[in-house]
Coordinates of C-alpha atoms in Angstrom, one line a residue:
M1 CA -18.6 -52.6 -41.2
S2 CA -15.7 -54.7 -42.3
S3 CA -12.7 -55.4 -40.2
R4 CA -10.7 -53.5 -42.8
D5 CA -12.6 -50.3 -42.1
Q6 CA -12.4 -50.4 -38.3
P7 CA -8.7 -49.2 -38.0
M8 CA -9.6 -46.3 -40.3
V9 CA -12.5 -45.3 -38.0
S10 CA -10.5 -45.6 -34.8
S11 CA -7.6 -43.6 -36.4
K12 CA -10.1 -40.8 -37.3
A13 CA -11.4 -40.7 -33.7
E14 CA -7.8 -40.5 -32.5
L15 CA -7.0 -37.7 -34.9
K16 CA -10.0 -35.8 -33.7
R17 CA -9.0 -36.2 -30.1
R18 CA -5.5 -35.0 -30.8
D19 CA -6.7 -32.0 -32.8
K20 CA -9.0 -31.2 -29.8
M21 CA -6.1 -31.4 -27.4
K22 CA -3.9 -29.2 -29.7
K23 CA -6.6 -26.5 -29.8
K24 CA -6.8 -26.6 -26.0
S25 CA -3.1 -26.4 -25.6
K26 CA -2.9 -23.4 -27.9
S27 CA -5.8 -21.7 -26.0
G28 CA -3.5 -20.4 -23.2
G29 CA -5.9 -21.7 -20.6
F30 CA -5.4 -24.1 -17.8
E31 CA -6.0 -26.9 -20.3
S32 CA -2.6 -26.3 -21.8
M33 CA -0.8 -27.0 -18.5
N34 CA -1.5 -30.8 -18.6
L35 CA -3.0 -30.7 -15.1
S36 CA -4.4 -33.9 -13.6
L37 CA -8.1 -34.4 -13.8
N38 CA -8.7 -33.9 -10.0
V39 CA -6.6 -30.6 -9.9
F40 CA -8.2 -29.3 -13.1
R41 CA -11.7 -30.0 -11.7
G42 CA -10.8 -28.0 -8.6
V43 CA -9.6 -25.1 -10.7
K44 CA -12.8 -25.0 -12.7
R45 CA -14.9 -25.4 -9.6
K46 CA -13.1 -22.3 -8.1
G47 CA -14.3 -20.4 -11.2
Y48 CA -10.9 -19.8 -12.8
K49 CA -11.1 -19.8 -16.6
V50 CA -8.0 -18.2 -17.9
P51 CA -4.7 -17.9 -16.0
T52 CA -3.7 -14.4 -14.9
P53 CA -0.4 -13.0 -16.2
I54 CA 1.6 -14.1 -13.1
Q55 CA 0.1 -17.6 -13.3
R56 CA 0.9 -17.8 -17.0
K57 CA 4.5 -16.8 -16.4
T58 CA 5.3 -18.8 -13.3
M59 CA 3.3 -22.0 -13.4
P60 CA 5.1 -23.6 -16.3
L61 CA 8.4 -22.9 -14.6
I62 CA 7.2 -24.3 -11.3
L63 CA 5.7 -27.4 -12.9
S64 CA 9.0 -28.1 -14.5
G65 CA 10.7 -28.2 -11.1
L66 CA 12.6 -24.8 -11.2
D67 CA 13.1 -22.4 -8.3
V68 CA 11.2 -19.2 -8.9
V69 CA 11.2 -15.7 -7.4
A70 CA 8.0 -13.9 -8.4
M71 CA 6.7 -10.4 -7.9
A72 CA 3.2 -9.2 -9.0
R73 CA 0.6 -6.7 -7.9
T74 CA -1.6 -7.5 -4.9
G75 CA -4.7 -9.3 -6.1
S76 CA -3.1 -10.7 -9.3
G77 CA -3.5 -14.4 -8.4
K78 CA -0.2 -15.2 -6.8
T79 CA -1.6 -17.7 -4.3
A80 CA -3.1 -19.9 -7.0
A81 CA 0.1 -19.6 -8.9
F82 CA 2.0 -21.7 -6.3
L83 CA -1.0 -23.8 -5.0
I84 CA -2.0 -25.3 -8.3
P85 CA 1.5 -26.6 -9.1
M86 CA 1.8 -27.9 -5.5
L87 CA -1.4 -29.9 -5.8
Q88 CA -0.3 -31.2 -9.2
R89 CA 3.1 -32.3 -7.8
L90 CA 1.7 -34.0 -4.6
N91 CA -1.1 -35.6 -6.6
Q92 CA -2.4 -37.9 -3.9
H93 CA -2.1 -38.6 -0.2
V94 CA 0.9 -40.9 0.8
P95 CA 0.1 -42.3 4.3
Q96 CA 3.7 -42.8 5.4
G97 CA 5.3 -40.2 3.1
G98 CA 5.7 -37.5 5.7
V99 CA 5.3 -33.7 5.1
R100 CA 6.0 -33.1 1.4
A101 CA 5.1 -29.4 1.0
L102 CA 5.7 -26.4 3.4
I103 CA 4.1 -22.9 2.9
L104 CA 5.4 -20.2 5.3
S105 CA 3.3 -17.1 5.8
P106 CA 4.2 -14.0 7.9
T107 CA 0.8 -13.6 9.6
R108 CA -1.9 -15.9 11.0
D109 CA -4.6 -14.3 8.7
L110 CA -2.6 -14.9 5.6
A111 CA -2.0 -18.5 6.6
L112 CA -5.8 -19.0 7.1
Q113 CA -6.5 -17.5 3.7
T114 CA -4.0 -19.8 2.1
L115 CA -5.6 -22.8 3.9
K116 CA -9.0 -21.8 2.5
F117 CA -7.6 -21.6 -1.0
T118 CA -5.8 -24.9 -0.7
K119 CA -9.0 -26.7 0.4
E120 CA -11.1 -25.1 -2.4
L121 CA -8.6 -26.0 -5.1
G122 CA -7.8 -29.4 -3.8
R123 CA -11.4 -30.4 -3.0
H124 CA -11.3 -33.3 -5.5
T125 CA -8.0 -34.7 -4.2
D126 CA -7.4 -36.7 -1.0
L127 CA -4.4 -34.5 0.1
R128 CA -4.3 -33.5 3.8
T129 CA -3.3 -30.1 5.0
S130 CA -2.3 -29.0 8.5
L131 CA -2.4 -25.4 9.8
L132 CA 0.2 -24.4 12.4
V133 CA -0.4 -20.8 13.6
G134 CA -0.3 -18.9 16.9
G135 CA -3.5 -18.5 18.8
D136 CA -4.8 -22.1 18.3
S137 CA -4.3 -24.9 20.8
M138 CA -1.1 -27.0 20.5
E139 CA -3.1 -30.1 21.3
S140 CA -5.4 -29.9 18.3
Q141 CA -2.3 -29.2 16.1
F142 CA -0.5 -32.2 17.5
E143 CA -3.6 -34.3 16.5
E144 CA -3.4 -32.9 12.9
L145 CA 0.3 -33.7 12.6
A146 CA -0.4 -37.2 13.8
Q147 CA -2.6 -37.8 10.7
N148 CA 0.5 -37.5 8.4
P149 CA -0.4 -34.3 6.5
D150 CA 1.0 -33.8 3.0
T151 CA 1.2 -30.0 3.4
I152 CA 1.9 -27.7 6.3
I153 CA 0.9 -24.1 6.2
A154 CA 2.5 -22.3 9.1
T155 CA 3.9 -19.1 10.6
P156 CA 7.6 -19.4 11.4
G157 CA 7.2 -18.9 15.1
R158 CA 4.6 -21.7 15.6
L159 CA 6.4 -24.1 13.3
M160 CA 9.6 -23.6 15.3
H161 CA 7.6 -24.3 18.5
H162 CA 6.4 -27.6 17.1
L163 CA 9.9 -28.6 15.9
S164 CA 11.3 -28.0 19.4
E165 CA 8.4 -29.8 21.1
V166 CA 8.0 -32.9 18.9
D167 CA 11.1 -35.0 18.8
D168 CA 10.2 -37.2 15.8
M169 CA 8.9 -34.3 13.6
S170 CA 11.1 -33.9 10.6
L171 CA 11.1 -31.6 7.5
K172 CA 13.7 -33.7 5.5
T173 CA 10.8 -35.1 3.4
V174 CA 9.7 -31.7 2.3
E175 CA 10.2 -31.3 -1.5
Y176 CA 8.2 -28.1 -2.1
V177 CA 8.8 -24.9 -0.1
V178 CA 6.9 -21.5 -0.5
F179 CA 7.8 -18.2 1.1
D180 CA 4.5 -16.3 0.8
E181 CA 4.9 -12.5 1.1
A182 CA 8.6 -13.1 1.1
D183 CA 9.6 -9.5 1.7
C184 CA 7.5 -9.4 4.9
L185 CA 9.0 -12.6 6.1
F186 CA 12.5 -11.2 5.6
G187 CA 11.7 -7.9 7.2
M188 CA 9.6 -8.7 10.2
G189 CA 12.3 -10.2 12.4
F190 CA 11.8 -13.9 11.4
A191 CA 15.4 -14.2 10.3
E192 CA 16.5 -16.5 13.1
Q193 CA 13.5 -18.8 12.9
L194 CA 13.7 -19.1 9.1
H195 CA 17.4 -19.8 9.3
K196 CA 16.8 -22.7 11.6
I197 CA 13.9 -24.0 9.5
L198 CA 16.1 -24.0 6.4
T199 CA 18.8 -26.1 8.1
Q200 CA 16.1 -28.8 8.6
L201 CA 15.0 -28.9 5.0
S202 CA 16.3 -31.2 2.3
E203 CA 18.8 -29.7 -0.2
N204 CA 16.8 -31.2 -3.1
R205 CA 13.7 -29.1 -2.4
Q206 CA 12.1 -26.7 -4.8
T207 CA 11.9 -23.2 -3.4
L208 CA 9.5 -20.4 -4.4
L209 CA 9.4 -16.8 -3.2
F210 CA 6.2 -14.7 -3.9
S211 CA 5.4 -11.2 -3.0
A212 CA 3.8 -8.0 -4.3
T213 CA 7.1 -6.0 -3.7
L214 CA 10.5 -7.7 -4.4
P215 CA 13.8 -6.0 -5.3
S216 CA 15.6 -7.0 -8.4
A217 CA 18.8 -7.8 -6.6
L218 CA 18.6 -11.4 -5.4
A219 CA 21.6 -11.1 -3.1
E220 CA 19.3 -10.8 -0.1
F221 CA 17.4 -13.9 -1.1
A222 CA 20.3 -16.0 -2.2
K223 CA 20.8 -17.3 1.3
A224 CA 17.4 -19.0 1.2
G225 CA 19.1 -21.8 -0.7
L226 CA 17.7 -21.1 -4.2
R227 CA 19.3 -23.0 -7.0
D228 CA 19.6 -20.9 -10.2
P229 CA 16.3 -19.1 -9.5
H230 CA 14.1 -17.7 -12.3
L231 CA 13.0 -14.1 -11.6
V232 CA 9.5 -13.1 -12.8
R233 CA 8.6 -9.5 -12.1
L234 CA 5.3 -8.2 -13.4
D235 CA 3.4 -4.9 -12.9
L236 CA 6.7 -2.9 -12.6
E237 CA 5.1 0.1 -14.5
T238 CA 1.6 -0.3 -13.0
R239 CA 2.3 -1.3 -9.4
I240 CA -1.1 0.1 -8.5
S241 CA -4.2 -1.0 -10.4
P242 CA -5.2 1.5 -13.1
D243 CA -8.8 1.2 -11.8
L244 CA -7.7 2.6 -8.4
K245 CA -8.2 6.3 -7.8
L246 CA -5.7 8.0 -5.4
T247 CA -6.9 10.9 -3.3
F248 CA -4.7 12.8 -0.9
F249 CA -6.0 15.3 1.7
T250 CA -3.7 17.7 3.6
L251 CA -4.8 18.6 7.1
R252 CA -3.5 19.1 10.7
P253 CA -3.2 16.0 13.0
E254 CA -5.9 17.2 15.3
E255 CA -8.4 17.4 12.3
K256 CA -8.1 13.7 11.4
Y257 CA -11.0 12.6 13.5
A258 CA -13.4 15.1 12.0
A259 CA -12.1 14.4 8.5
L260 CA -12.6 10.7 8.9
I261 CA -16.2 11.1 10.2
Y262 CA -17.1 13.6 7.4
L263 CA -15.5 11.3 4.7
I264 CA -17.5 8.3 5.9
R265 CA -20.8 10.2 6.4
E266 CA -20.7 12.4 3.2
Q267 CA -18.3 11.0 0.6
I268 CA -18.6 7.2 1.0
T269 CA -21.9 5.6 0.3
S270 CA -23.5 3.1 2.7
A271 CA -23.2 0.3 0.1
Q272 CA -19.4 0.6 0.0
Q273 CA -17.0 -1.4 2.1
T274 CA -14.0 0.4 3.5
L275 CA -10.7 -0.6 5.1
I276 CA -9.2 2.0 7.5
F277 CA -5.5 1.7 8.3
V278 CA -4.1 3.2 11.5
S279 CA -0.6 3.1 13.1
T280 CA -1.3 1.3 16.4
K281 CA -3.8 -0.9 18.2
H282 CA -4.7 2.0 20.5
H283 CA -5.9 4.0 17.6
V284 CA -8.0 1.0 16.5
E285 CA -9.7 0.9 19.9
F286 CA -10.2 4.6 20.1
L287 CA -11.8 4.9 16.6
N288 CA -14.0 1.8 17.5
V289 CA -15.4 3.5 20.6
L290 CA -15.7 6.9 18.8
F291 CA -17.6 5.5 15.8
R292 CA -20.0 3.6 18.1
E293 CA -20.7 6.9 20.1
D294 CA -21.4 8.5 16.7
G295 CA -23.8 5.8 15.6
I296 CA -21.5 4.0 13.3
E297 CA -20.8 0.2 13.8
P298 CA -17.3 -0.9 12.6
S299 CA -15.3 -4.1 12.8
V300 CA -11.8 -4.1 14.2
C301 CA -8.6 -6.2 13.9
Y302 CA -5.1 -5.8 15.3
G303 CA -2.1 -8.0 16.0
D304 CA -2.5 -9.2 19.6
M305 CA -6.3 -9.2 19.6
D306 CA -8.1 -12.2 21.0
Q307 CA -8.4 -14.8 18.2
D308 CA -12.1 -15.6 18.6
A309 CA -12.9 -11.9 18.7
R310 CA -10.8 -11.3 15.5
K311 CA -12.6 -14.1 13.7
I312 CA -16.0 -12.7 14.7
H313 CA -15.1 -9.1 13.6
V314 CA -13.6 -10.2 10.2
A315 CA -16.5 -12.6 9.5
R316 CA -19.0 -9.8 10.1
F317 CA -17.1 -7.5 7.7
R318 CA -16.9 -10.3 5.1
S319 CA -20.6 -11.0 5.3
R320 CA -21.3 -7.2 4.9
K321 CA -22.9 -6.9 8.3
T322 CA -20.5 -4.1 8.9
M323 CA -19.1 -1.8 6.2
L324 CA -16.0 -0.5 8.0
L325 CA -12.9 -2.5 9.2
I326 CA -10.3 -0.7 11.2
V327 CA -6.9 -2.5 11.1
T328 CA -3.2 -2.1 11.6
D329 CA -0.6 -3.1 8.9
V330 CA 0.5 -6.4 10.6
A331 CA -3.1 -7.6 11.1
A332 CA -4.2 -6.7 7.6
R333 CA -1.7 -8.9 5.8
G334 CA -3.8 -11.8 4.5
I335 CA -7.3 -10.4 5.1
D336 CA -8.9 -11.2 1.7
I337 CA -12.0 -9.1 0.9
P338 CA -12.5 -9.4 -2.9
L339 CA -15.2 -6.8 -3.2
L340 CA -13.5 -4.0 -1.2
D341 CA -14.4 -0.5 -2.5
N342 CA -12.2 1.9 -0.5
V343 CA -9.0 2.1 1.5
I344 CA -8.4 5.0 4.0
N345 CA -4.8 5.7 5.2
W346 CA -5.5 7.4 8.5
D347 CA -1.8 7.5 9.2
F348 CA 0.3 7.7 6.0
P349 CA 2.7 4.7 5.6
P350 CA 6.4 5.5 5.9
K351 CA 7.4 3.1 3.0
P352 CA 6.1 3.0 -0.6
K353 CA 5.9 -0.8 -0.4
I354 CA 3.5 -0.6 2.6
F355 CA 1.3 1.8 0.6
I356 CA 1.2 -0.7 -2.3
H357 CA 0.1 -3.5 0.0
R358 CA -2.5 -1.4 1.6
V359 CA -4.2 0.1 -1.4
G360 CA -3.8 -3.1 -3.5
R361 CA -6.8 -4.6 -1.7
A362 CA -9.2 -2.3 -3.5
A363 CA -9.9 -2.2 -7.3
R364 CA -9.4 -5.9 -7.9
A365 CA -10.8 -8.2 -10.6
G366 CA -11.9 -5.3 -12.9
R367 CA -13.7 -3.4 -10.1
T368 CA -13.0 0.3 -9.5
G369 CA -11.9 1.6 -6.1
T370 CA -10.6 4.7 -4.2
A371 CA -7.7 5.1 -1.8
F372 CA -8.0 8.1 0.5
S373 CA -4.9 9.3 2.4
F374 CA -4.6 11.8 5.2
V375 CA -1.4 13.8 4.9
T376 CA 0.0 16.1 7.6
S377 CA 3.0 18.4 7.0
D378 CA 5.3 15.8 8.5
D379 CA 3.9 13.2 6.0
M380 CA 4.5 15.3 2.8
P381 CA 8.1 14.0 2.3
Y382 CA 6.8 10.4 2.4
V383 CA 4.2 11.4 -0.2
L384 CA 6.9 12.7 -2.5
D385 CA 9.0 9.5 -1.9
L386 CA 5.9 7.5 -2.9
H387 CA 5.4 9.4 -6.2
L388 CA 9.1 9.1 -7.1
F389 CA 8.7 5.3 -6.5
L390 CA 5.5 5.2 -8.7
S391 CA 7.1 7.6 -11.3
K392 CA 3.9 9.7 -11.1
P393 CA 3.7 13.5 -11.0
I394 CA 1.9 15.2 -8.1
W395 CA 0.8 18.8 -7.8
P396 CA -1.3 20.9 -5.4
A397 CA -5.0 21.8 -6.1
P398 CA -5.4 25.4 -7.3
T399 CA -6.4 27.9 -4.7
E400 CA -10.0 29.2 -4.4
E401 CA -9.1 32.5 -5.9
K402 CA -7.8 30.8 -9.1
V403 CA -10.9 28.6 -9.2
L404 CA -13.2 31.7 -9.0
Q405 CA -11.3 33.4 -11.8
D406 CA -11.7 30.5 -14.3
M407 CA -13.7 27.6 -12.8
D408 CA -14.3 25.7 -16.0
G409 CA -10.7 26.0 -17.2
V410 CA -9.2 25.0 -13.9
M411 CA -11.6 22.0 -13.4
S412 CA -11.0 20.7 -17.0
K413 CA -7.2 20.9 -16.4
I414 CA -7.6 18.9 -13.2
D415 CA -9.8 16.3 -14.9
D416 CA -7.2 15.9 -17.7
A417 CA -4.4 15.5 -15.1
V418 CA -6.3 12.8 -13.2
A419 CA -7.2 11.0 -16.5
N420 CA -3.4 11.0 -17.3
G421 CA -2.6 9.3 -14.0
E422 CA -1.3 12.4 -12.2
T423 CA -2.1 13.0 -8.6
V424 CA -3.7 16.2 -7.1
Y425 CA -3.7 16.9 -3.4
G426 CA -5.8 19.5 -1.5
R427 CA -7.5 20.5 1.7
F428 CA -10.9 19.8 3.3
P429 CA -13.4 22.6 3.5
Q430 CA -12.4 24.2 6.8
T431 CA -16.0 25.2 7.8
V432 CA -17.1 21.6 7.5
L433 CA -14.2 20.4 9.6
D434 CA -14.8 23.0 12.3
L435 CA -18.4 21.9 12.7
V436 CA -17.6 18.2 12.9
S437 CA -14.6 18.9 15.2
D438 CA -16.9 20.7 17.7
R439 CA -19.2 17.7 17.9
I440 CA -16.4 15.2 18.3
R441 CA -14.8 17.3 21.0
E442 CA -18.1 17.2 23.0
T443 CA -18.3 13.4 22.5
I444 CA -14.7 12.9 23.8
D445 CA -15.1 15.2 26.8
S446 CA -18.3 13.5 27.9
S447 CA -16.7 10.0 27.8
G448 CA -14.1 8.9 30.4
E449 CA -13.2 5.9 28.2
L450 CA -12.4 8.1 25.2
I451 CA -10.3 10.5 27.2
A452 CA -8.2 7.5 28.6
L453 CA -7.9 6.0 25.1
Q454 CA -6.9 9.4 23.6
K455 CA -4.0 9.6 26.0
A456 CA -2.9 6.1 25.1
C457 CA -3.1 7.0 21.4
T458 CA -0.9 10.1 21.9
N459 CA 1.8 8.1 23.8
A460 CA 1.7 5.2 21.3
F461 CA 1.9 7.6 18.3
R462 CA 4.9 9.3 19.8
L463 CA 6.7 6.0 20.1
Y464 CA 5.6 5.0 16.5
S465 CA 7.0 8.3 15.1
K466 CA 10.4 7.6 16.7
T467 CA 10.7 4.1 15.3
K468 CA 9.4 4.7 11.7
P469 CA 12.1 5.2 9.0
S470 CA 12.9 8.7 7.8
P471 CA 12.0 10.0 4.4
S472 CA 14.8 10.8 1.9
K473 CA 16.6 14.1 2.3
E474 CA 15.7 15.2 -1.2
S475 CA 12.0 14.8 -0.4
I476 CA 12.4 16.7 2.9
R477 CA 14.0 19.6 1.0
R478 CA 11.4 19.6 -1.8
A479 CA 8.5 19.4 0.6
K480 CA 9.6 22.8 2.1
D481 CA 9.3 24.5 -1.3
L482 CA 5.9 23.2 -2.2
P483 CA 3.3 25.9 -3.1
H484 CA 0.2 26.4 -1.0
E485 CA -2.6 24.0 -2.0
G486 CA -6.3 24.9 -2.4
L487 CA -9.5 23.0 -1.8
H488 CA -9.4 19.4 -3.1
P489 CA -11.4 19.0 -6.4
I490 CA -13.5 16.2 -4.8
F491 CA -15.4 19.0 -3.0
K492 CA -16.1 21.2 -6.0
N493 CA -19.8 20.1 -6.0
V494 CA -20.2 20.4 -2.3
L495 CA -19.6 24.2 -1.9
E496 CA -21.6 27.0 -3.6
G497 CA -20.1 30.0 -5.2
G498 CA -20.7 32.2 -2.1
E499 CA -18.8 29.7 0.1
L500 CA -15.9 29.6 -2.4
M501 CA -15.7 33.4 -2.2
A502 CA -15.7 33.3 1.6
L503 CA -12.8 30.7 1.5
A504 CA -10.9 32.8 -1.0
F505 CA -11.3 35.9 1.2
S506 CA -10.2 33.9 4.2
E507 CA -7.0 32.7 2.4
R508 CA -6.3 36.3 1.3
L509 CA -6.7 37.4 4.9
K510 CA -4.2 34.8 6.1
A511 CA -1.7 36.1 3.6
F512 CA -2.3 39.8 4.5
R513 CA 0.8 41.7 5.7
P514 CA 0.3 45.3 6.9
K515 CA 2.6 48.0 5.4
Q516 CA 3.3 49.6 8.8
T517 CA 4.3 48.1 12.1
I518 CA 2.3 48.8 15.2
L519 CA 4.9 51.4 16.3
E520 CA 4.5 53.4 13.1
A521 CA 0.8 53.2 13.2
E522 CA 0.8 54.6 16.7
G523 CA 3.1 57.4 15.5
E524 CA 0.6 58.3 12.7
A525 CA -2.3 58.3 15.1
S526 CA -0.5 60.6 17.6
R527 CA 0.4 62.9 14.7
S528 CA -3.3 63.1 13.6
K529 CA -4.2 64.1 17.2
H530 CA -1.4 66.8 17.2
M531 CA 0.6 64.9 19.7
Q532 CA 4.4 64.3 19.7
P533 CA 5.2 60.9 18.1
G534 CA 7.2 58.5 20.3
Q535 CA 10.9 57.7 19.8
W536 CA 10.2 54.1 18.7
A537 CA 8.3 55.4 15.7
D538 CA 11.4 57.4 14.7
V539 CA 13.6 54.3 15.1
M540 CA 11.3 52.3 12.8
K541 CA 11.3 55.1 10.3
K542 CA 15.1 55.1 10.2
K543 CA 15.2 51.3 10.0
R544 CA 12.8 51.2 7.1
A545 CA 14.9 53.8 5.2
V546 CA 17.9 51.5 5.5
H547 CA 16.3 48.1 4.8
E548 CA 13.2 48.9 2.6
E549 CA 15.2 48.5 -0.7
I550 CA 16.4 45.0 0.3
I551 CA 12.8 44.0 1.5
N552 CA 11.3 45.1 -1.8
L553 CA 14.0 43.2 -3.7
V554 CA 13.1 39.9 -1.8
H555 CA 9.4 40.4 -2.5
Q556 CA 10.1 40.9 -6.2
Q557 CA 12.2 37.7 -6.3
R558 CA 9.4 35.7 -4.5
S559 CA 6.7 37.0 -6.8
S560 CA 8.7 36.2 -10.0
K561 CA 9.5 32.7 -8.7
T562 CA 5.7 32.1 -8.1
I563 CA 4.9 33.3 -11.7
N564 CA 7.6 31.0 -13.1
E565 CA 6.2 28.0 -11.2
E566 CA 2.7 28.7 -12.5
D567 CA 3.9 28.9 -16.1
D568 CA 5.8 25.6 -15.8
E569 CA 4.1 22.3 -15.9
P570 CA 2.9 21.7 -12.2
E571 CA 4.7 18.5 -11.4
I572 CA 7.1 17.7 -8.6
T573 CA 9.1 14.9 -10.2
S574 CA 12.6 16.2 -10.2
S575 CA 14.1 13.4 -12.2
K576 CA 11.8 14.3 -15.2
K577 CA 12.8 18.0 -14.9
K578 CA 16.5 17.0 -15.1
E579 CA 15.8 14.9 -18.2
K580 CA 14.1 17.8 -19.9
K581 CA 16.9 20.1 -19.0
A582 CA 19.5 17.6 -20.4
A583 CA 17.4 17.1 -23.6
G584 CA 17.2 20.9 -24.2
S585 CA 20.9 21.5 -23.8
K586 CA 22.6 22.1 -27.2
R587 CA 26.2 21.5 -26.1
K588 CA 26.6 17.9 -24.9
A589 CA 29.8 17.0 -23.1
K590 CA 31.7 14.2 -24.6
S591 CA 32.0 11.1 -22.5
F592 CA 34.4 8.1 -22.5
R593 CA 31.5 5.7 -21.7
D594 CA 30.0 3.4 -24.2
E595 CA 26.3 3.8 -23.3
E596 CA 25.4 0.4 -24.8
F597 CA 27.7 -1.6 -22.4
Y598 CA 28.3 0.8 -19.5
I599 CA 26.8 -0.4 -16.2
S600 CA 26.3 2.4 -13.6
S601 CA 26.8 1.8 -9.9
V602 CA 23.5 3.8 -9.4
P603 CA 20.7 2.2 -11.4
T604 CA 18.4 4.4 -13.4
N605 CA 15.4 3.1 -11.5
H606 CA 17.1 3.5 -8.0
H607 CA 14.0 5.2 -6.5
M608 CA 11.9 2.2 -7.4
E609 CA 14.4 -0.4 -6.1
A610 CA 14.9 1.6 -2.9
G611 CA 11.2 1.4 -2.3
L612 CA 11.1 -2.3 -2.9
S613 CA 14.3 -3.3 -1.0
V614 CA 14.5 -5.4 2.1
R615 CA 16.8 -4.0 4.7
A616 CA 20.2 -5.7 4.7
D617 CA 20.6 -5.6 8.5
Q618 CA 17.4 -7.8 8.7
G619 CA 19.0 -10.3 6.3
F620 CA 17.8 -13.8 6.0
G621 CA 21.1 -15.4 6.9
S622 CA 21.6 -13.5 10.2
N623 CA 21.9 -15.8 13.1
R624 CA 22.1 -13.2 15.8

């Protein structure tokens, strides 16, 4: 080949290489983000092929050095969305560079999970990471800090402890700060620690806030020192995975133990892993002992549990040696089980955002899952608040009498409603609950440990009920007007026709009201025996003559109201009813407002924003 041809060949090779790079950049994959080779290898080794929506939206902004506030559904890849740009920015270890990145997590378990992800994604880099969380020895953490880590992953309390203990420890070199689960950090009482940590950071830092539930108003987060932050909010319409099935059971508080045992024994297969949320650590201990007495081996985890015991229990659950994990809300933040099948809300959460975080652990990565929730009469207003937040209709399961009249029609209607994303709530079969309750009562009465734990649970739940937030007044009012619910459709294949008939008769018996009072009945009996009726029978007769007309009128009004409710579409979303009413009105009042430019003081999505909001009295800037 002549020297004249060589430039032509080399230019062709260069053009091929450029075309290849252009194709990759247009692919929308991680190749288009111009990551360094070591970071890109770590991403590929982790098994990531295409960025998730939250990664695609936030990573270019973060890589360009902008402050970002991001909200996306639990399990959507938020952790990798801030770890990959961090590794790209830090690039390699600087021996005397000091701490250059800080990740703050609300709980120890979430910090451990973030550390695991950091090591896996940065396995091909020489970056050093230090973990500062409670429960570990300070001495070992001092040794880690002495090795000049590039990144610190910490809980606010333990980081503040180190800052007060170590004189020469400084955060002025930090250039990349992440608030992971930001709403939890802002709302868990860390305001004072976070305020002090922020004062020790450089003003030129890049700040990121990530959470599954963030309000649109950034006033509460502005005090965190964000500079012209970019807001990215995904999954606003589908805050819960469409592959997650929501199931709500109504029952009395004393029936929860029997319902849980029956659900685990009969409805959940032995190959499915289940997370059970309870309100207090005392309930965790009680259910742990009760399950073991019944031949079921669970794992447990709660806030002030011994750290070694917690590691053992969570590790056993992750390795599928146990299929049940009983947890409290605080302990569960950060427990990452990618193949979780079911979530059970033993105690219904008082806030919609807590429900989102709980059930978001199931139905990840294209898998299906189920969230079972136990609902008492006190919990029903919270359920209505949740469905206002989710913008989903909810209606009661049809009674057994209606099911017997037209089983195929009723069941097809329920299937259509569930397929359209609507929620149906119903009861457990009472005969089943009664049988299991008797067995559990015998187990508890024969165990001194269970009796003592049950007393502790009662006292703890009383305190928990006093401290949890109240539902909205609108939902309390609507909960009182809800019609009576029937058997939950999930049990339609469990009961035979004869059992359904017995349940229907039982429900009719409960609703039975005699036409006569006991005094009138005695009067009739004495008349039949040719005896003189008593004076009280005459009093009741006169009273009925005066009030019978009013009583009949009230009964007619109630029956007509029931008929109208059955004819209407069975949904409890009042805002949608108002919209239909407004749309059907012929005469529309004239308004001075220009709808295109008018900004209302009450946003149209105020139910959603109220569910996402962080309380102002727990604000980040508070220094009290």
